[in-house]
mmCIF file of C-alpha atoms in Angstrom:
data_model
loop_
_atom_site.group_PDB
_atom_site.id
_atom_site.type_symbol
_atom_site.label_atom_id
_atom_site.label_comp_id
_atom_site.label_asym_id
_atom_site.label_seq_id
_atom_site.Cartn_x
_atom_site.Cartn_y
_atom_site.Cartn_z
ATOM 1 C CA UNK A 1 142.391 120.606 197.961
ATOM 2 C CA UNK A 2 142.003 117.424 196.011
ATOM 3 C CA UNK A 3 141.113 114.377 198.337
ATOM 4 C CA UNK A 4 141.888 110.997 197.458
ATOM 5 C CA UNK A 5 139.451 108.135 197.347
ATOM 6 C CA UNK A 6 140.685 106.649 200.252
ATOM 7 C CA UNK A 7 140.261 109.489 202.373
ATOM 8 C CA UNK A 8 136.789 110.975 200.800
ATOM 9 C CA UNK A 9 135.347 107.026 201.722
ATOM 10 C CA UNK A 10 136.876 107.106 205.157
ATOM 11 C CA UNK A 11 134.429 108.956 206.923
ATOM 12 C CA UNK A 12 131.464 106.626 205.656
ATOM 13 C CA UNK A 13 133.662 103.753 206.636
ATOM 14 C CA UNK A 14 133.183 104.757 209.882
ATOM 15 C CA UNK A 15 129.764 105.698 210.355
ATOM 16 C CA UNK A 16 129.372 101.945 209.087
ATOM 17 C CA UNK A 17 130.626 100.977 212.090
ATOM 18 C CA UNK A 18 129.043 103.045 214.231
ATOM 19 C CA UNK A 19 125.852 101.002 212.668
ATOM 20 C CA UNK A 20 126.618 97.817 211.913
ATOM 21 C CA UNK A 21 127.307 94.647 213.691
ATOM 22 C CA UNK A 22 129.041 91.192 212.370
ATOM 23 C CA UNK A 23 125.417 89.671 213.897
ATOM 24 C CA UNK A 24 123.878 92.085 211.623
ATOM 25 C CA UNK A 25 125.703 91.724 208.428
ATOM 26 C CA UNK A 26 125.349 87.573 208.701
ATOM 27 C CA UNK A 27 121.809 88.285 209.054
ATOM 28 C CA UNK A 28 121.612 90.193 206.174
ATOM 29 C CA UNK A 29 123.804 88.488 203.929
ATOM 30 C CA UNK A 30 121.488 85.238 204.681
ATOM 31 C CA UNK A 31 118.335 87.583 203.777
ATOM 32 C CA UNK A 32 119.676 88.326 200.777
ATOM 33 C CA UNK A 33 121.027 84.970 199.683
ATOM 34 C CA UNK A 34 124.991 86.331 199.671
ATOM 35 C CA UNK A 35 125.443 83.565 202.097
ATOM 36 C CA UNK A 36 123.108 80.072 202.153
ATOM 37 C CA UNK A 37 124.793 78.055 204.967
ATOM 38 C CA UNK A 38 127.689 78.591 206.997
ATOM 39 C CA UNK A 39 130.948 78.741 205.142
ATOM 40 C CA UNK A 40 134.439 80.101 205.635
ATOM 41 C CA UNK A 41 133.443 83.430 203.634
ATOM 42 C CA UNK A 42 130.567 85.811 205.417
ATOM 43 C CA UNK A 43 128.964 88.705 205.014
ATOM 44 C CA UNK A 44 130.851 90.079 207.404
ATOM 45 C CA UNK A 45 134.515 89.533 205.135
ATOM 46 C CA UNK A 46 132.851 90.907 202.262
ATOM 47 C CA UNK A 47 132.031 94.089 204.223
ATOM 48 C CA UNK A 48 135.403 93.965 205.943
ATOM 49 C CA UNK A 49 137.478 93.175 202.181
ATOM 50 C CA UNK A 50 135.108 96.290 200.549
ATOM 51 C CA UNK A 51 134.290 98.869 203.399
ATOM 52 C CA UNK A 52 137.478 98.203 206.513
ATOM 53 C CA UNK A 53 140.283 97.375 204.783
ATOM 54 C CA UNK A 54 140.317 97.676 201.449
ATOM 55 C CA UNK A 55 138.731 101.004 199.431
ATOM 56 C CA UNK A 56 140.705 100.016 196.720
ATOM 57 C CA UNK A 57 139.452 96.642 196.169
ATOM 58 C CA UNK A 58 138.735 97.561 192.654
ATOM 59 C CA UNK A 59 142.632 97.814 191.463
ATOM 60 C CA UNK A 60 144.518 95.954 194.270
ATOM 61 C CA UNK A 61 145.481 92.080 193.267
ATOM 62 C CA UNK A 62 143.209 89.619 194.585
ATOM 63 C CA UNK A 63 146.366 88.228 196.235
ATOM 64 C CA UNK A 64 146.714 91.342 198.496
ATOM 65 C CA UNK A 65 142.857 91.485 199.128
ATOM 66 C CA UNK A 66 143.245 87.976 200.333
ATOM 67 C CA UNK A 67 146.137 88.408 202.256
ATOM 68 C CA UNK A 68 144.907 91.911 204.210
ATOM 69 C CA UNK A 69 141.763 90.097 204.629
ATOM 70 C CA UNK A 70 143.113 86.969 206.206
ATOM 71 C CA UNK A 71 145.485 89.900 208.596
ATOM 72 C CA UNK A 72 141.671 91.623 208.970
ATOM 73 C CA UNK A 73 139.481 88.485 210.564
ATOM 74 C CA UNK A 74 141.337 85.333 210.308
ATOM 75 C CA UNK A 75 139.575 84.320 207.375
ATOM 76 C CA UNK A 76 141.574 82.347 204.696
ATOM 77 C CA UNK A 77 140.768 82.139 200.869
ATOM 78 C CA UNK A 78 142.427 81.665 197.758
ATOM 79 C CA UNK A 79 142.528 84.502 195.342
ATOM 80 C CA UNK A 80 139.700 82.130 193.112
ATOM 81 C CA UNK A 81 137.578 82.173 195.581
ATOM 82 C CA UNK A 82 137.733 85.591 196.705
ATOM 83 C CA UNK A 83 136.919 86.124 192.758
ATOM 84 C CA UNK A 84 134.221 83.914 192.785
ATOM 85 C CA UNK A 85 132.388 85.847 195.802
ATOM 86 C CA UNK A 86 132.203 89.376 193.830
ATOM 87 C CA UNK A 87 129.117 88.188 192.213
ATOM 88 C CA UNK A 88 125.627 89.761 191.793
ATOM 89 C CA UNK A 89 124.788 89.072 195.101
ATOM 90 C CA UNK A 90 127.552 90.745 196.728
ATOM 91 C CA UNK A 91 126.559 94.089 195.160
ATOM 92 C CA UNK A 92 122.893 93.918 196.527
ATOM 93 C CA UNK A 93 124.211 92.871 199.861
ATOM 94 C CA UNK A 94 126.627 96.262 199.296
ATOM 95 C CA UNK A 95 123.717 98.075 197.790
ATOM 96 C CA UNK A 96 121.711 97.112 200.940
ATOM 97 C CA UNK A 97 124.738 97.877 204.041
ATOM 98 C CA UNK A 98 124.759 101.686 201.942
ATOM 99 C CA UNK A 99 121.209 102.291 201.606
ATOM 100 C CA UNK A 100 120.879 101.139 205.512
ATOM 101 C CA UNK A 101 123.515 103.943 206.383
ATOM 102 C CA UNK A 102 121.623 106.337 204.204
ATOM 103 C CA UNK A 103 118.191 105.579 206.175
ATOM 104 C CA UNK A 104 119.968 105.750 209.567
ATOM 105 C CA UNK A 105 121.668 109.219 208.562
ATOM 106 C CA UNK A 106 118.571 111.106 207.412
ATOM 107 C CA UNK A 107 116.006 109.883 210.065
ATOM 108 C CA UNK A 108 118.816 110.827 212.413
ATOM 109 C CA UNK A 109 118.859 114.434 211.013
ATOM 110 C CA UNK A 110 115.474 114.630 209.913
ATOM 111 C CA UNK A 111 112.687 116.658 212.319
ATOM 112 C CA UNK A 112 109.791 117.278 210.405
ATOM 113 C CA UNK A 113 106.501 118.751 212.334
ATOM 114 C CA UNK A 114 103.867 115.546 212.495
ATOM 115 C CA UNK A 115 101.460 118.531 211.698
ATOM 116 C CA UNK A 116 102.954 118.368 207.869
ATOM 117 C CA UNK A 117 102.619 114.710 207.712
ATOM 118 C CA UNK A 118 98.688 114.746 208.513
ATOM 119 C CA UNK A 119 98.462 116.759 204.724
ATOM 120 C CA UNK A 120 100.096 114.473 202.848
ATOM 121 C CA UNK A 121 100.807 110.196 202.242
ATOM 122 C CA UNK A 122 104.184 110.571 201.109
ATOM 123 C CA UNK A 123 106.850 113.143 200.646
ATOM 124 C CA UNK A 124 109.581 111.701 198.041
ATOM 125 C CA UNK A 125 112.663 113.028 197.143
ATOM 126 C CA UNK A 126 114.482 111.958 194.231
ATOM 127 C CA UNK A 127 117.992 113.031 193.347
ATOM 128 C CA UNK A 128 120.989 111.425 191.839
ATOM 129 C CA UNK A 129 124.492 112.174 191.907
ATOM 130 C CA UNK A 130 127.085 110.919 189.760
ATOM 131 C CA UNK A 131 131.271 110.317 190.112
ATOM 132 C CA UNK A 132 133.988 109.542 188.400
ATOM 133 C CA UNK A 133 135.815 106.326 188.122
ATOM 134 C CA UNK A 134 138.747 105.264 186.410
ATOM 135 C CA UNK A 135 138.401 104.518 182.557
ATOM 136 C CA UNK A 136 139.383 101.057 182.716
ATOM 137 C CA UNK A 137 135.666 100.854 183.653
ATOM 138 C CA UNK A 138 134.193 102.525 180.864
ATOM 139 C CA UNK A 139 133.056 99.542 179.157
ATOM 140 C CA UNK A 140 131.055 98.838 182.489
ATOM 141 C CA UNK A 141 130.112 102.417 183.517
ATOM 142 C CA UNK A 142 130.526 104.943 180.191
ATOM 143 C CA UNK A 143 130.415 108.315 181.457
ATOM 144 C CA UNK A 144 129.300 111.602 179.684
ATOM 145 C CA UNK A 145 132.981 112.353 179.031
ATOM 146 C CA UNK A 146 133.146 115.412 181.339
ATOM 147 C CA UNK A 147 136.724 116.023 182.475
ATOM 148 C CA UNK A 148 137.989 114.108 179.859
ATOM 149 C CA UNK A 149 136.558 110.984 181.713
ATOM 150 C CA UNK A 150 135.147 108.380 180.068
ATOM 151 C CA UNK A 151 134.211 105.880 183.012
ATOM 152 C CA UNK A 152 131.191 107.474 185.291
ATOM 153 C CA UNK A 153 128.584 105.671 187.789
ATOM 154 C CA UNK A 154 125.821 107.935 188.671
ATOM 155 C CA UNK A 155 123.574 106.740 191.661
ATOM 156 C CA UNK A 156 119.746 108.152 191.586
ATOM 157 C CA UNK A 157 117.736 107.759 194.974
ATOM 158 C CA UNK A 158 114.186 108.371 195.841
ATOM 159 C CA UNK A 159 113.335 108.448 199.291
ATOM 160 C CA UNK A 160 109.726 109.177 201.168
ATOM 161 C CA UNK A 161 110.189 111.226 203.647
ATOM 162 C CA UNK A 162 106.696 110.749 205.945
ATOM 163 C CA UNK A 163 108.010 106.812 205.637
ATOM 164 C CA UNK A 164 111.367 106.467 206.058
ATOM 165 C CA UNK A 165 111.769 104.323 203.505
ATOM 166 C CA UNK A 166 113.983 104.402 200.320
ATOM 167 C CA UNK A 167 111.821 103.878 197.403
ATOM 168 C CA UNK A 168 114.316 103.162 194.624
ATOM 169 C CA UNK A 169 118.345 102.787 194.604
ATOM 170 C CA UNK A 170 120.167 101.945 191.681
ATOM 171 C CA UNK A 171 123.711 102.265 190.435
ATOM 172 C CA UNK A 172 124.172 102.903 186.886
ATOM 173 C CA UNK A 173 126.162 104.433 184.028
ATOM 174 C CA UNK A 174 127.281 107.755 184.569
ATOM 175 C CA UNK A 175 126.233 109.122 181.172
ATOM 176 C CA UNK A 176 121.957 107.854 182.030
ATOM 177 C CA UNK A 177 120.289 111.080 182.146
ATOM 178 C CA UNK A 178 117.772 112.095 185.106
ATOM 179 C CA UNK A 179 114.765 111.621 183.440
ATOM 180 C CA UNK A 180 115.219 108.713 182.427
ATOM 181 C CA UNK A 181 115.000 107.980 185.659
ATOM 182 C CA UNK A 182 112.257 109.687 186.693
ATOM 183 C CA UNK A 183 109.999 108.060 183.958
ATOM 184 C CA UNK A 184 110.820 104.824 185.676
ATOM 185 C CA UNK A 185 110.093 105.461 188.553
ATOM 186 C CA UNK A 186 105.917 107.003 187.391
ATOM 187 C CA UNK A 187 104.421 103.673 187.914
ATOM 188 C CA UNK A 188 104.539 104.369 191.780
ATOM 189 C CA UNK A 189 103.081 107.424 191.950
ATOM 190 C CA UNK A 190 99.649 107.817 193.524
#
């Protein structure tokens, strides 16, 4: 059975709200520098526009992503501003809400003895996984051409287990190979 993307993102849609407040997001957006004072566009919209309403706000019009997200929260913007907001900043504030959710998941699932921590400083984990996207975004993400795809993002993670803490999160091209990496990621090693 072949699941769209709408309803393979639902279910982390919402365990995000399970986890995350509007208080929360505005405090995080600010952190990050998504938002510097108080304006008509929050952290909170941007999570509602990308995450709630919208898992196609990639290929819907920036008309319709304004218009659900004014239906959404109240919040009205013109389609140039909306534009203006997917900036750098907005990813890392994205990149942050997912990587929150992550943390929250596997220290909810994760019982390690405290006996096996006493042995060791850190326990990382690094893995990557990589997806599809459509080729429009090839130029962006180039993929390894699998499937007659030539758009990919893969995502590596590395995560220390005896801290909780994720250790490095990018998203990348689909066609960057493991190791690569890896071999970034040696200057942290003990």
């Amino acid at each position: 059975m072949n699941l769209s993307i709408q309803e393979e993102l639902q279910p982390f849609a919402e365990e995000l709200q399970r986890y995350i407040t509007p208080v929360f997001l505005e405090k995080l957006a600010s952190e990050l520098g998504f938002v510097k004072r108080k304006r008509k566009f929050s952290g909170s919209d941007l999570a509602t526009i990308c995450i709630w309403v919208s898992q196609r706000v990639t290929s819907d019009p920036l008309v319709r992503l304004c218009s659900r997200l004014h239906a959404a929260t109240g919040t009205l913007l013109r389609p140039e501003g909306l534009n203006k907001r997917f900036n750098a900043k907005a990813v890392l504030f994205l990149k942050h809400i997912l990587s929150l959710l992550l943390q929250q998941k596997i220290c909810e699932q994760t019982q390690i003895s405290n006996q096996l921590f006493a042995h060791f400083e850190r326990i990382r984990i690094m893995d990557a996984t990589v997806f599809q996207v459509p080729n429009t975004l090839e130029y962006i993400y180039p993929g390894s051409g699998g499937c007659a795809q030539t758009a990919g993002i893969k995502i590596p993670l590395e995560y220390d287990l005896h801290s909780g803490q994720f250790l490095n999160f990018q998203v990348g091209p689909g066609k960057k190979k493991d190791k690569t990496f890896g071999t970034e990621c040696l200057d942290t090693l003990r």
